[in-house]
Amino acid sequence: MRIDSVDFFYASMPEVTLEADGSQDALLVRVRADDAEGWGECEASPLTSIAAFIAPRSHGVCRPVSDSVVGERLDGPDDIRRIARLVARNSMDLLQAAHTFSGIEIALWDLLGRVREEPVWRLLGATTTHPKIPYASVLFGDTPEQTLARGRDAVARGFRAVKFGWGPFGTGTVADDADQLHAAREAIGPDRELMVDAGQVWENDVEAAAARVPALADVRALWLEEPFGAAEYDAYAALAREAGPVRLAGGEGAHEEAMARNLMRHGGIGFVQIDTGRVGGIAPSARIAAHADRLGITYVNHTFTSHLALSASLQPFAGLATSVICEYPAEPKQLAVDLTRTHLRPDTDGLLHVPDAPGLGVEVDTTALAPYLRSVQITVDGETLYSSPQPDSAVLSS
């Protein structure tokens, strides 16, 4: 097969707020080769990601991502890895390239899996899959009372683990955060796993983060996620030495494999969290998962948007029996719900199963997507470099 086209679909809620919720907009990617198509999703700013695909070249290694994708052969997994190397070389100085290509790479795997009638996890080399324990990923409330209500809602929906993040956590006093943590533990009861996401709020301030450790230990938090910036490896390592039973988690900000490897090697983390829509796609995520497994570090997906992204994020560690917990977008905006006809639901035991279906096993619902689509046209010197696909081209073939 030869890659004929790459189309981007920029969708957005009518109003995008300052809430730390990435499900408010989306950038879907459709790749077509011969008579086949596949879908992916970028976890990135939609407009800048589109621009990285078509931007005029600046020099030999600052070229648009399209130069390395359109027209290339796609006959097997090695071609996806070969195209990834082309992008890395030809768009070396285009920093948005990794995010743009992440969605394309996911779509390439989906397309190849559909053509071969194999799930992506099998194309990656796994022979069987292991169910995961999904944790409800929710935001801290503005008050402990709101946090209590959100936690009780997650429990009522059957979740065996809950992660609270962002909101006011880390922005006030240590006592304020302790109140939030105790509300979270009260909400979910003594037996469910509790995780906490600080959202890089302390930048590299180890002392501020360490001040929260006693309260985190008191509520038996499984991990403290992203206390610092993505590349603050020394700060991670220093906090890990002081955190006692509270393990550190991080890695969602990694936009290349080396960032994840460095965090695992130097940061003292117990959990590495990777977003396939940021790090370059499914193949690099699978390599990171295998490396984490060798180091005794638990691999966890990062997903806060649609079930297309959720399926993509599960594929890299579907075959790992040692990594059994996964992030699940428990309170997505309606846009993220409407993006797909397929939704991955926990079973009666609260376990999530990776789809055993061709490609990602998820169908995009372009009819439901239509009301959210934004129209984009990019011109330079009067020449149109990009226009959003026409509505009729957004209809999936039956």
mmCIF file of C-alpha atoms in Angstrom:
data_model
loop_
_atom_site.group_PDB
_atom_site.id
_atom_site.type_symbol
_atom_site.label_atom_id
_atom_site.label_comp_id
_atom_site.label_asym_id
_atom_site.label_seq_id
_atom_site.Cartn_x
_atom_site.Cartn_y
_atom_site.Cartn_z
ATOM 1 C CA MET A 1 0.000 0.000 0.000
ATOM 2 C CA ARG A 2 0.971 3.604 -0.467
ATOM 3 C CA ILE A 3 -0.208 6.384 1.839
ATOM 4 C CA ASP A 4 -2.527 8.528 -0.246
ATOM 5 C CA SER A 5 -3.790 11.116 2.227
ATOM 6 C CA VAL A 6 -3.756 12.348 5.795
ATOM 7 C CA ASP A 7 -6.797 14.343 6.951
ATOM 8 C CA PHE A 8 -7.210 16.243 10.206
ATOM 9 C CA PHE A 9 -10.513 16.873 11.959
ATOM 10 C CA TYR A 10 -10.352 19.691 14.503
ATOM 11 C CA ALA A 11 -13.278 19.391 16.904
ATOM 12 C CA SER A 12 -14.111 21.532 19.904
ATOM 13 C CA MET A 13 -16.707 22.103 22.566
ATOM 14 C CA PRO A 14 -18.652 25.353 22.017
ATOM 15 C CA GLU A 15 -16.770 26.885 24.935
ATOM 16 C CA VAL A 16 -13.275 25.903 26.027
ATOM 17 C CA THR A 17 -12.621 26.868 29.637
ATOM 18 C CA LEU A 18 -9.471 27.177 31.738
ATOM 19 C CA GLU A 19 -10.268 23.847 33.391
ATOM 20 C CA ALA A 20 -7.384 21.371 33.118
ATOM 21 C CA ASP A 21 -9.488 19.043 30.998
ATOM 22 C CA GLY A 22 -8.029 17.912 27.669
ATOM 23 C CA SER A 23 -11.356 16.513 26.464
ATOM 24 C CA GLN A 24 -12.625 19.990 25.559
ATOM 25 C CA ASP A 25 -11.220 19.747 22.035
ATOM 26 C CA ALA A 26 -9.702 17.055 19.854
ATOM 27 C CA LEU A 27 -7.646 16.484 16.742
ATOM 28 C CA LEU A 28 -8.605 13.297 14.941
ATOM 29 C CA VAL A 29 -6.406 11.993 12.145
ATOM 30 C CA ARG A 30 -7.578 9.839 9.246
ATOM 31 C CA VAL A 31 -4.980 8.110 7.070
ATOM 32 C CA ARG A 32 -5.959 6.497 3.783
ATOM 33 C CA ALA A 33 -3.912 4.020 1.747
ATOM 34 C CA ASP A 34 -5.390 2.356 -1.299
ATOM 35 C CA ASP A 35 -8.916 1.375 -0.220
ATOM 36 C CA ALA A 36 -8.193 1.239 3.516
ATOM 37 C CA GLU A 37 -8.285 3.836 6.260
ATOM 38 C CA GLY A 38 -7.277 4.154 9.884
ATOM 39 C CA TRP A 39 -7.910 6.676 12.658
ATOM 40 C CA GLY A 40 -5.758 8.217 15.349
ATOM 41 C CA GLU A 41 -5.869 11.104 17.786
ATOM 42 C CA CYS A 42 -3.246 13.670 18.791
ATOM 43 C CA GLU A 43 -3.075 14.805 22.402
ATOM 44 C CA ALA A 44 -1.980 18.312 21.522
ATOM 45 C CA SER A 45 -3.080 21.757 20.400
ATOM 46 C CA PRO A 46 -5.090 21.022 17.223
ATOM 47 C CA LEU A 47 -4.242 24.111 15.185
ATOM 48 C CA THR A 48 -0.504 24.046 15.821
ATOM 49 C CA SER A 49 -0.435 20.318 15.102
ATOM 50 C CA ILE A 50 -2.117 20.851 11.734
ATOM 51 C CA ALA A 51 0.376 23.608 10.986
ATOM 52 C CA ALA A 52 3.286 21.264 11.685
ATOM 53 C CA PHE A 53 1.976 18.936 8.999
ATOM 54 C CA ILE A 54 1.919 21.543 6.232
ATOM 55 C CA ALA A 55 4.300 24.334 7.307
ATOM 56 C CA PRO A 56 6.754 25.466 4.595
ATOM 57 C CA ARG A 57 10.192 24.008 5.188
ATOM 58 C CA SER A 58 12.702 26.164 7.020
ATOM 59 C CA HIS A 59 15.695 24.013 6.060
ATOM 60 C CA GLY A 60 16.668 20.411 5.466
ATOM 61 C CA VAL A 61 15.795 19.117 8.923
ATOM 62 C CA CYS A 62 12.939 21.520 9.626
ATOM 63 C CA ARG A 63 10.445 20.171 7.116
ATOM 64 C CA PRO A 64 6.702 19.634 7.421
ATOM 65 C CA VAL A 65 5.641 16.234 8.714
ATOM 66 C CA SER A 66 3.786 15.632 5.444
ATOM 67 C CA ASP A 67 7.121 15.355 3.598
ATOM 68 C CA SER A 68 7.884 12.130 5.480
ATOM 69 C CA VAL A 69 4.436 10.530 5.376
ATOM 70 C CA VAL A 70 2.395 11.112 2.225
ATOM 71 C CA GLY A 71 3.384 8.759 -0.587
ATOM 72 C CA GLU A 72 5.322 6.367 1.647
ATOM 73 C CA ARG A 73 4.819 2.607 1.504
ATOM 74 C CA LEU A 74 2.833 0.928 4.270
ATOM 75 C CA ASP A 75 3.071 -2.847 4.050
ATOM 76 C CA GLY A 76 3.937 -3.825 7.613
ATOM 77 C CA PRO A 77 5.008 -2.688 11.115
ATOM 78 C CA ASP A 78 8.552 -2.030 9.938
ATOM 79 C CA ASP A 79 7.235 0.621 7.547
ATOM 80 C CA ILE A 80 5.594 2.483 10.434
ATOM 81 C CA ARG A 81 8.894 2.472 12.297
ATOM 82 C CA ARG A 82 10.728 3.550 9.133
ATOM 83 C CA ILE A 83 8.334 6.479 8.633
ATOM 84 C CA ALA A 84 8.825 7.461 12.263
ATOM 85 C CA ARG A 85 12.587 7.663 11.674
ATOM 86 C CA LEU A 86 11.985 9.829 8.607
ATOM 87 C CA VAL A 87 9.868 12.239 10.635
ATOM 88 C CA ALA A 88 12.447 12.355 13.427
ATOM 89 C CA ARG A 89 15.187 13.223 10.940
ATOM 90 C CA ASN A 90 13.391 15.490 8.492
ATOM 91 C CA SER A 91 11.467 17.423 11.170
ATOM 92 C CA MET A 92 14.226 17.458 13.775
ATOM 93 C CA ASP A 93 13.878 21.191 14.434
ATOM 94 C CA LEU A 94 10.076 21.268 14.245
ATOM 95 C CA LEU A 95 9.204 20.721 17.897
ATOM 96 C CA GLN A 96 5.488 20.133 17.299
ATOM 97 C CA ALA A 97 6.296 17.266 14.938
ATOM 98 C CA ALA A 98 6.205 14.599 17.662
ATOM 99 C CA HIS A 99 2.674 15.520 18.687
ATOM 100 C CA THR A 100 1.462 15.751 15.098
ATOM 101 C CA PHE A 101 3.010 12.443 14.128
ATOM 102 C CA SER A 102 1.656 10.704 17.241
ATOM 103 C CA GLY A 103 -1.886 10.822 15.885
ATOM 104 C CA ILE A 104 -0.725 9.833 12.404
ATOM 105 C CA GLU A 105 1.285 6.905 13.759
ATOM 106 C CA ILE A 106 -1.713 5.641 15.713
ATOM 107 C CA ALA A 107 -3.815 5.842 12.558
ATOM 108 C CA LEU A 108 -1.172 3.889 10.621
ATOM 109 C CA TRP A 109 -1.359 1.039 13.139
ATOM 110 C CA ASP A 110 -5.161 1.125 13.027
ATOM 111 C CA LEU A 111 -5.107 0.999 9.231
ATOM 112 C CA LEU A 112 -2.597 -1.838 9.105
ATOM 113 C CA GLY A 113 -4.527 -3.839 11.679
ATOM 114 C CA ARG A 114 -7.753 -3.433 9.734
ATOM 115 C CA VAL A 115 -6.092 -4.564 6.511
ATOM 116 C CA ARG A 116 -4.546 -7.602 8.180
ATOM 117 C CA GLU A 117 -7.649 -8.222 10.323
ATOM 118 C CA GLU A 118 -5.488 -8.269 13.437
ATOM 119 C CA PRO A 119 -5.638 -6.169 16.624
ATOM 120 C CA VAL A 120 -2.756 -3.761 17.021
ATOM 121 C CA TRP A 121 -1.522 -5.497 20.168
ATOM 122 C CA ARG A 122 -0.944 -8.643 18.147
ATOM 123 C CA LEU A 123 0.926 -6.720 15.460
ATOM 124 C CA LEU A 124 3.183 -5.490 18.282
ATOM 125 C CA GLY A 125 4.070 -9.064 19.162
ATOM 126 C CA ALA A 126 1.766 -9.872 22.077
ATOM 127 C CA THR A 127 0.144 -13.302 21.981
ATOM 128 C CA THR A 128 -2.450 -12.679 24.673
ATOM 129 C CA THR A 129 -3.826 -9.722 26.620
ATOM 130 C CA HIS A 130 -4.270 -9.094 30.324
ATOM 131 C CA PRO A 131 -7.268 -7.151 31.669
ATOM 132 C CA LYS A 132 -6.492 -3.904 33.427
ATOM 133 C CA ILE A 133 -7.946 -2.297 36.530
ATOM 134 C CA PRO A 134 -9.210 1.087 35.312
ATOM 135 C CA TYR A 135 -8.985 3.987 37.680
ATOM 136 C CA ALA A 136 -11.470 6.814 37.402
ATOM 137 C CA SER A 137 -9.474 9.905 36.524
ATOM 138 C CA VAL A 138 -11.258 12.932 38.014
ATOM 139 C CA LEU A 139 -10.358 16.455 39.044
ATOM 140 C CA PHE A 140 -10.240 17.638 42.639
ATOM 141 C CA GLY A 141 -13.246 19.756 43.488
ATOM 142 C CA ASP A 142 -12.865 23.393 44.424
ATOM 143 C CA THR A 143 -13.760 22.320 47.962
ATOM 144 C CA PRO A 144 -13.298 19.084 49.917
ATOM 145 C CA GLU A 145 -17.075 18.659 49.787
ATOM 146 C CA GLN A 146 -16.990 18.640 45.978
ATOM 147 C CA THR A 147 -14.105 16.171 46.037
ATOM 148 C CA LEU A 148 -16.120 13.940 48.365
ATOM 149 C CA ALA A 149 -19.063 13.991 45.955
ATOM 150 C CA ARG A 150 -16.892 13.188 42.921
ATOM 151 C CA GLY A 151 -15.261 10.292 44.709
ATOM 152 C CA ARG A 152 -18.591 8.845 45.808
ATOM 153 C CA ASP A 153 -19.845 9.092 42.237
ATOM 154 C CA ALA A 154 -16.835 7.103 40.990
ATOM 155 C CA VAL A 155 -17.482 4.428 43.614
ATOM 156 C CA ALA A 156 -21.161 4.256 42.646
ATOM 157 C CA ARG A 157 -20.062 3.617 39.064
ATOM 158 C CA GLY A 158 -18.071 0.584 40.128
ATOM 159 C CA PHE A 159 -14.483 1.840 39.950
ATOM 160 C CA ARG A 160 -11.979 -0.028 42.098
ATOM 161 C CA ALA A 161 -9.439 2.815 41.991
ATOM 162 C CA VAL A 162 -9.735 6.599 41.722
ATOM 163 C CA LYS A 163 -7.227 9.311 40.896
ATOM 164 C CA PHE A 164 -7.845 12.918 41.898
ATOM 165 C CA GLY A 165 -5.810 15.664 40.280
ATOM 166 C CA TRP A 166 -5.256 19.304 39.519
ATOM 167 C CA GLY A 167 -7.926 21.744 40.713
ATOM 168 C CA PRO A 168 -6.721 23.633 43.798
ATOM 169 C CA PHE A 169 -4.323 20.903 44.942
ATOM 170 C CA GLY A 170 -0.861 22.288 45.644
ATOM 171 C CA THR A 171 -1.891 25.909 45.185
ATOM 172 C CA GLY A 172 -2.888 26.586 48.797
ATOM 173 C CA THR A 173 -1.632 25.508 52.188
ATOM 174 C CA VAL A 174 -0.490 22.087 53.288
ATOM 175 C CA ALA A 175 -3.559 21.928 55.525
ATOM 176 C CA ASP A 176 -5.838 22.704 52.587
ATOM 177 C CA ASP A 177 -4.336 19.829 50.623
ATOM 178 C CA ALA A 178 -4.628 17.490 53.598
ATOM 179 C CA ASP A 179 -8.341 18.290 53.783
ATOM 180 C CA GLN A 180 -8.713 17.442 50.092
ATOM 181 C CA LEU A 181 -6.825 14.174 50.515
ATOM 182 C CA HIS A 182 -8.884 13.064 53.499
ATOM 183 C CA ALA A 183 -12.091 13.904 51.623
ATOM 184 C CA ALA A 184 -10.885 11.769 48.731
ATOM 185 C CA ARG A 185 -10.078 8.812 50.980
ATOM 186 C CA GLU A 186 -13.397 9.134 52.843
ATOM 187 C CA ALA A 187 -15.242 9.149 49.528
ATOM 188 C CA ILE A 188 -13.745 5.954 48.129
ATOM 189 C CA GLY A 189 -13.449 3.982 51.361
ATOM 190 C CA PRO A 190 -10.525 2.095 52.852
ATOM 191 C CA ASP A 191 -10.099 -0.654 50.258
ATOM 192 C CA ARG A 192 -9.872 1.147 46.916
ATOM 193 C CA GLU A 193 -6.633 2.488 45.501
ATOM 194 C CA LEU A 194 -6.189 6.250 45.739
ATOM 195 C CA MET A 195 -3.818 8.156 43.467
ATOM 196 C CA VAL A 196 -3.005 11.871 43.371
ATOM 197 C CA ASP A 197 -1.972 14.028 40.404
ATOM 198 C CA ALA A 198 -0.268 17.320 41.260
ATOM 199 C CA GLY A 199 -0.095 18.520 37.654
ATOM 200 C CA GLN A 200 3.517 19.795 37.889
ATOM 201 C CA VAL A 201 2.293 22.443 40.326
ATOM 202 C CA TRP A 202 5.577 22.694 42.274
ATOM 203 C CA GLU A 203 7.824 23.006 39.196
ATOM 204 C CA ASN A 204 11.042 21.826 40.923
ATOM 205 C CA ASP A 205 10.347 22.793 44.550
ATOM 206 C CA VAL A 206 11.147 19.596 46.425
ATOM 207 C CA GLU A 207 10.478 21.136 49.836
ATOM 208 C CA ALA A 208 6.915 22.121 48.895
ATOM 209 C CA ALA A 209 6.167 18.677 47.539
ATOM 210 C CA ALA A 210 7.751 16.905 50.516
ATOM 211 C CA ALA A 211 5.534 18.903 52.880
ATOM 212 C CA ARG A 212 2.544 16.980 51.470
ATOM 213 C CA VAL A 213 4.086 13.536 51.958
ATOM 214 C CA PRO A 214 2.787 12.959 55.527
ATOM 215 C CA ALA A 215 -0.814 13.577 54.434
ATOM 216 C CA LEU A 216 -0.348 11.443 51.330
ATOM 217 C CA ALA A 217 1.024 8.633 53.468
ATOM 218 C CA ASP A 218 -1.794 9.066 55.975
ATOM 219 C CA VAL A 219 -4.434 8.466 53.288
ATOM 220 C CA ARG A 220 -2.342 5.621 51.798
ATOM 221 C CA ALA A 221 -1.946 7.215 48.381
ATOM 222 C CA LEU A 222 -0.511 4.704 45.927
ATOM 223 C CA TRP A 223 1.343 7.412 44.061
ATOM 224 C CA LEU A 224 1.967 11.126 43.720
ATOM 225 C CA GLU A 225 1.906 11.979 40.042
ATOM 226 C CA GLU A 226 3.807 14.749 38.274
ATOM 227 C CA PRO A 227 4.893 16.824 41.260
ATOM 228 C CA PHE A 228 7.438 18.559 39.008
ATOM 229 C CA GLY A 229 8.117 19.527 35.421
ATOM 230 C CA ALA A 230 8.531 16.692 32.954
ATOM 231 C CA ALA A 231 12.333 16.952 32.753
ATOM 232 C CA GLU A 232 13.073 17.818 36.411
ATOM 233 C CA TYR A 233 14.815 14.504 37.010
ATOM 234 C CA ASP A 234 16.903 15.696 39.979
ATOM 235 C CA ALA A 235 13.803 16.986 41.780
ATOM 236 C CA TYR A 236 12.018 13.683 41.191
ATOM 237 C CA ALA A 237 14.975 11.748 42.575
ATOM 238 C CA ALA A 238 15.244 13.975 45.655
ATOM 239 C CA LEU A 239 11.549 13.627 46.459
ATOM 240 C CA ALA A 240 11.624 9.879 45.866
ATOM 241 C CA ARG A 241 14.215 9.585 48.629
ATOM 242 C CA GLU A 242 11.852 11.379 51.052
ATOM 243 C CA ALA A 243 8.497 9.986 49.998
ATOM 244 C CA GLY A 244 8.641 6.709 51.912
ATOM 245 C CA PRO A 245 5.708 4.463 50.975
ATOM 246 C CA VAL A 246 4.319 6.998 48.503
ATOM 247 C CA ARG A 247 5.720 6.161 45.074
ATOM 248 C CA LEU A 248 6.175 8.805 42.385
ATOM 249 C CA ALA A 249 4.581 8.666 38.942
ATOM 250 C CA GLY A 250 5.356 10.677 35.841
ATOM 251 C CA GLY A 251 6.068 10.654 32.148
ATOM 252 C CA GLU A 252 2.916 11.939 30.496
ATOM 253 C CA GLY A 253 4.840 15.019 29.383
ATOM 254 C CA ALA A 254 7.416 12.921 27.533
ATOM 255 C CA HIS A 255 7.372 13.715 23.818
ATOM 256 C CA GLU A 256 10.176 11.305 22.984
ATOM 257 C CA GLU A 257 11.411 7.984 24.300
ATOM 258 C CA ALA A 258 14.582 9.460 25.791
ATOM 259 C CA MET A 259 12.587 11.646 28.185
ATOM 260 C CA ALA A 260 10.777 8.596 29.543
ATOM 261 C CA ARG A 261 13.987 6.565 29.814
ATOM 262 C CA ASN A 262 15.746 9.386 31.652
ATOM 263 C CA LEU A 263 12.882 9.749 34.102
ATOM 264 C CA MET A 264 12.947 6.014 34.799
ATOM 265 C CA ARG A 265 16.736 5.934 35.086
ATOM 266 C CA HIS A 266 17.281 9.069 37.132
ATOM 267 C CA GLY A 267 13.950 10.073 38.711
ATOM 268 C CA GLY A 268 13.292 7.256 41.146
ATOM 269 C CA ILE A 269 9.729 6.778 39.906
ATOM 270 C CA GLY A 270 7.656 3.666 40.528
ATOM 271 C CA PHE A 271 5.144 4.279 37.747
ATOM 272 C CA VAL A 272 5.799 5.607 34.250
ATOM 273 C CA GLN A 273 2.800 7.135 32.484
ATOM 274 C CA ILE A 274 2.940 7.544 28.733
ATOM 275 C CA ASP A 275 0.513 9.212 26.347
ATOM 276 C CA THR A 276 0.562 7.600 22.911
ATOM 277 C CA GLY A 277 -0.858 10.845 21.501
ATOM 278 C CA ARG A 278 2.237 12.786 22.613
ATOM 279 C CA VAL A 279 5.272 10.513 22.708
ATOM 280 C CA GLY A 280 5.256 9.602 19.027
ATOM 281 C CA GLY A 281 2.534 6.985 18.963
ATOM 282 C CA ILE A 282 2.081 3.318 19.754
ATOM 283 C CA ALA A 283 5.474 1.838 18.799
ATOM 284 C CA PRO A 284 7.596 4.078 21.070
ATOM 285 C CA SER A 285 5.073 3.548 23.870
ATOM 286 C CA ALA A 286 5.492 -0.214 23.490
ATOM 287 C CA ARG A 287 9.277 0.109 23.695
ATOM 288 C CA ILE A 288 8.977 2.239 26.831
ATOM 289 C CA ALA A 289 6.601 -0.316 28.362
ATOM 290 C CA ALA A 290 9.067 -3.134 27.693
ATOM 291 C CA HIS A 291 11.934 -1.088 29.157
ATOM 292 C CA ALA A 292 9.883 -0.252 32.256
ATOM 293 C CA ASP A 293 9.076 -3.924 32.726
ATOM 294 C CA ARG A 294 12.777 -4.801 32.663
ATOM 295 C CA LEU A 295 13.432 -2.159 35.327
ATOM 296 C CA GLY A 296 10.585 -3.287 37.580
ATOM 297 C CA ILE A 297 8.666 -0.047 36.984
ATOM 298 C CA THR A 298 4.924 -0.234 36.401
ATOM 299 C CA TYR A 299 3.759 1.092 33.038
ATOM 300 C CA VAL A 300 0.513 3.072 33.035
ATOM 301 C CA ASN A 301 -1.258 4.724 30.125
ATOM 302 C CA HIS A 302 -2.119 8.412 30.197
ATOM 303 C CA THR A 303 -5.565 9.045 28.703
ATOM 304 C CA PHE A 304 -8.052 11.789 29.509
ATOM 305 C CA THR A 305 -9.956 12.134 26.241
ATOM 306 C CA SER A 306 -11.818 9.771 23.896
ATOM 307 C CA HIS A 307 -12.135 5.993 23.692
ATOM 308 C CA LEU A 308 -10.162 6.065 20.442
ATOM 309 C CA ALA A 309 -7.256 7.476 22.446
ATOM 310 C CA LEU A 310 -8.019 5.022 25.253
ATOM 311 C CA SER A 311 -7.746 2.004 22.956
ATOM 312 C CA ALA A 312 -4.534 3.356 21.410
ATOM 313 C CA SER A 313 -3.048 3.846 24.871
ATOM 314 C CA LEU A 314 -3.855 0.283 25.950
ATOM 315 C CA GLN A 315 -2.252 -1.465 22.972
ATOM 316 C CA PRO A 316 1.418 -0.964 24.009
ATOM 317 C CA PHE A 317 1.049 -2.820 27.327
ATOM 318 C CA ALA A 318 -1.900 -5.079 26.593
ATOM 319 C CA GLY A 319 0.394 -8.112 26.825
ATOM 320 C CA LEU A 320 2.142 -7.086 30.067
ATOM 321 C CA ALA A 321 0.897 -9.107 33.042
ATOM 322 C CA THR A 322 2.946 -7.008 35.487
ATOM 323 C CA SER A 323 1.288 -3.675 34.614
ATOM 324 C CA VAL A 324 -2.357 -4.044 35.545
ATOM 325 C CA ILE A 325 -3.660 -0.558 36.216
ATOM 326 C CA CYS A 326 -4.841 1.919 33.593
ATOM 327 C CA GLU A 327 -6.176 5.435 33.441
ATOM 328 C CA TYR A 328 -9.799 5.754 32.389
ATOM 329 C CA PRO A 329 -11.439 9.064 31.411
ATOM 330 C CA ALA A 330 -14.328 9.016 33.871
ATOM 331 C CA GLU A 331 -15.716 12.533 33.347
ATOM 332 C CA PRO A 332 -15.002 13.475 29.720
ATOM 333 C CA LYS A 333 -16.760 16.307 27.948
ATOM 334 C CA GLN A 334 -19.581 15.293 25.604
ATOM 335 C CA LEU A 335 -17.306 15.818 22.603
ATOM 336 C CA ALA A 336 -15.015 13.003 23.726
ATOM 337 C CA VAL A 337 -18.007 10.714 24.261
ATOM 338 C CA ASP A 338 -19.506 11.474 20.869
ATOM 339 C CA LEU A 339 -16.293 10.946 18.895
ATOM 340 C CA THR A 340 -16.751 7.179 18.739
ATOM 341 C CA ARG A 341 -19.529 4.674 18.314
ATOM 342 C CA THR A 342 -17.434 2.201 20.299
ATOM 343 C CA HIS A 343 -16.957 2.673 24.030
ATOM 344 C CA LEU A 344 -14.719 0.541 26.226
ATOM 345 C CA ARG A 345 -16.552 -0.304 29.444
ATOM 346 C CA PRO A 346 -15.304 -2.136 32.542
ATOM 347 C CA ASP A 347 -16.860 -5.570 33.010
ATOM 348 C CA THR A 348 -18.886 -6.690 36.032
ATOM 349 C CA ASP A 349 -15.647 -7.306 37.945
ATOM 350 C CA GLY A 350 -14.483 -3.759 37.244
ATOM 351 C CA LEU A 351 -11.843 -4.883 34.737
ATOM 352 C CA LEU A 352 -11.143 -3.301 31.353
ATOM 353 C CA HIS A 353 -10.325 -5.483 28.363
ATOM 354 C CA VAL A 354 -8.342 -4.360 25.332
ATOM 355 C CA PRO A 355 -10.422 -4.812 22.155
ATOM 356 C CA ASP A 356 -9.809 -8.092 20.340
ATOM 357 C CA ALA A 357 -10.770 -6.662 16.951
ATOM 358 C CA PRO A 358 -8.946 -5.430 13.850
ATOM 359 C CA GLY A 359 -6.862 -2.316 14.360
ATOM 360 C CA LEU A 360 -7.831 -0.383 17.465
ATOM 361 C CA GLY A 361 -11.284 -1.965 17.505
ATOM 362 C CA VAL A 362 -12.948 1.451 17.751
ATOM 363 C CA GLU A 363 -15.254 3.084 15.208
ATOM 364 C CA VAL A 364 -15.227 6.869 14.802
ATOM 365 C CA ASP A 365 -18.689 8.451 14.590
ATOM 366 C CA THR A 366 -18.223 11.244 12.057
ATOM 367 C CA THR A 367 -21.946 12.000 11.972
ATOM 368 C CA ALA A 368 -21.927 12.819 15.690
ATOM 369 C CA LEU A 369 -18.580 14.589 15.225
ATOM 370 C CA ALA A 370 -19.913 17.025 12.602
ATOM 371 C CA PRO A 371 -21.456 19.620 14.982
ATOM 372 C CA TYR A 372 -18.138 19.981 16.797
ATOM 373 C CA LEU A 373 -15.936 20.465 13.723
ATOM 374 C CA ARG A 374 -14.063 23.718 13.258
ATOM 375 C CA SER A 375 -13.264 25.034 9.813
ATOM 376 C CA VAL A 376 -9.574 25.786 9.264
ATOM 377 C CA GLN A 377 -7.819 27.360 6.317
ATOM 378 C CA ILE A 378 -4.099 28.164 6.346
ATOM 379 C CA THR A 379 -2.683 30.395 3.640
ATOM 380 C CA VAL A 380 0.788 31.797 2.951
ATOM 381 C CA ASP A 381 1.292 34.531 0.347
ATOM 382 C CA GLY A 382 -2.192 33.889 -0.943
ATOM 383 C CA GLU A 383 -1.568 30.164 -1.463
ATOM 384 C CA THR A 384 -3.826 27.834 0.494
ATOM 385 C CA LEU A 385 -1.663 25.227 2.213
ATOM 386 C CA TYR A 386 -4.475 23.590 4.128
ATOM 387 C CA SER A 387 -8.263 23.520 4.211
ATOM 388 C CA SER A 388 -10.415 21.382 6.482
ATOM 389 C CA PRO A 389 -11.839 18.315 4.751
ATOM 390 C CA GLN A 390 -15.269 18.893 3.257
ATOM 391 C CA PRO A 391 -18.150 17.413 5.263
ATOM 392 C CA ASP A 392 -18.870 14.732 2.651
ATOM 393 C CA SER A 393 -15.280 13.479 2.882
ATOM 394 C CA ALA A 394 -15.714 13.005 6.609
ATOM 395 C CA VAL A 395 -18.273 10.237 6.166
ATOM 396 C CA LEU A 396 -16.945 6.765 6.859
ATOM 397 C CA SER A 397 -17.426 4.192 4.132
ATOM 398 C CA SER A 398 -19.671 1.325 5.162
#
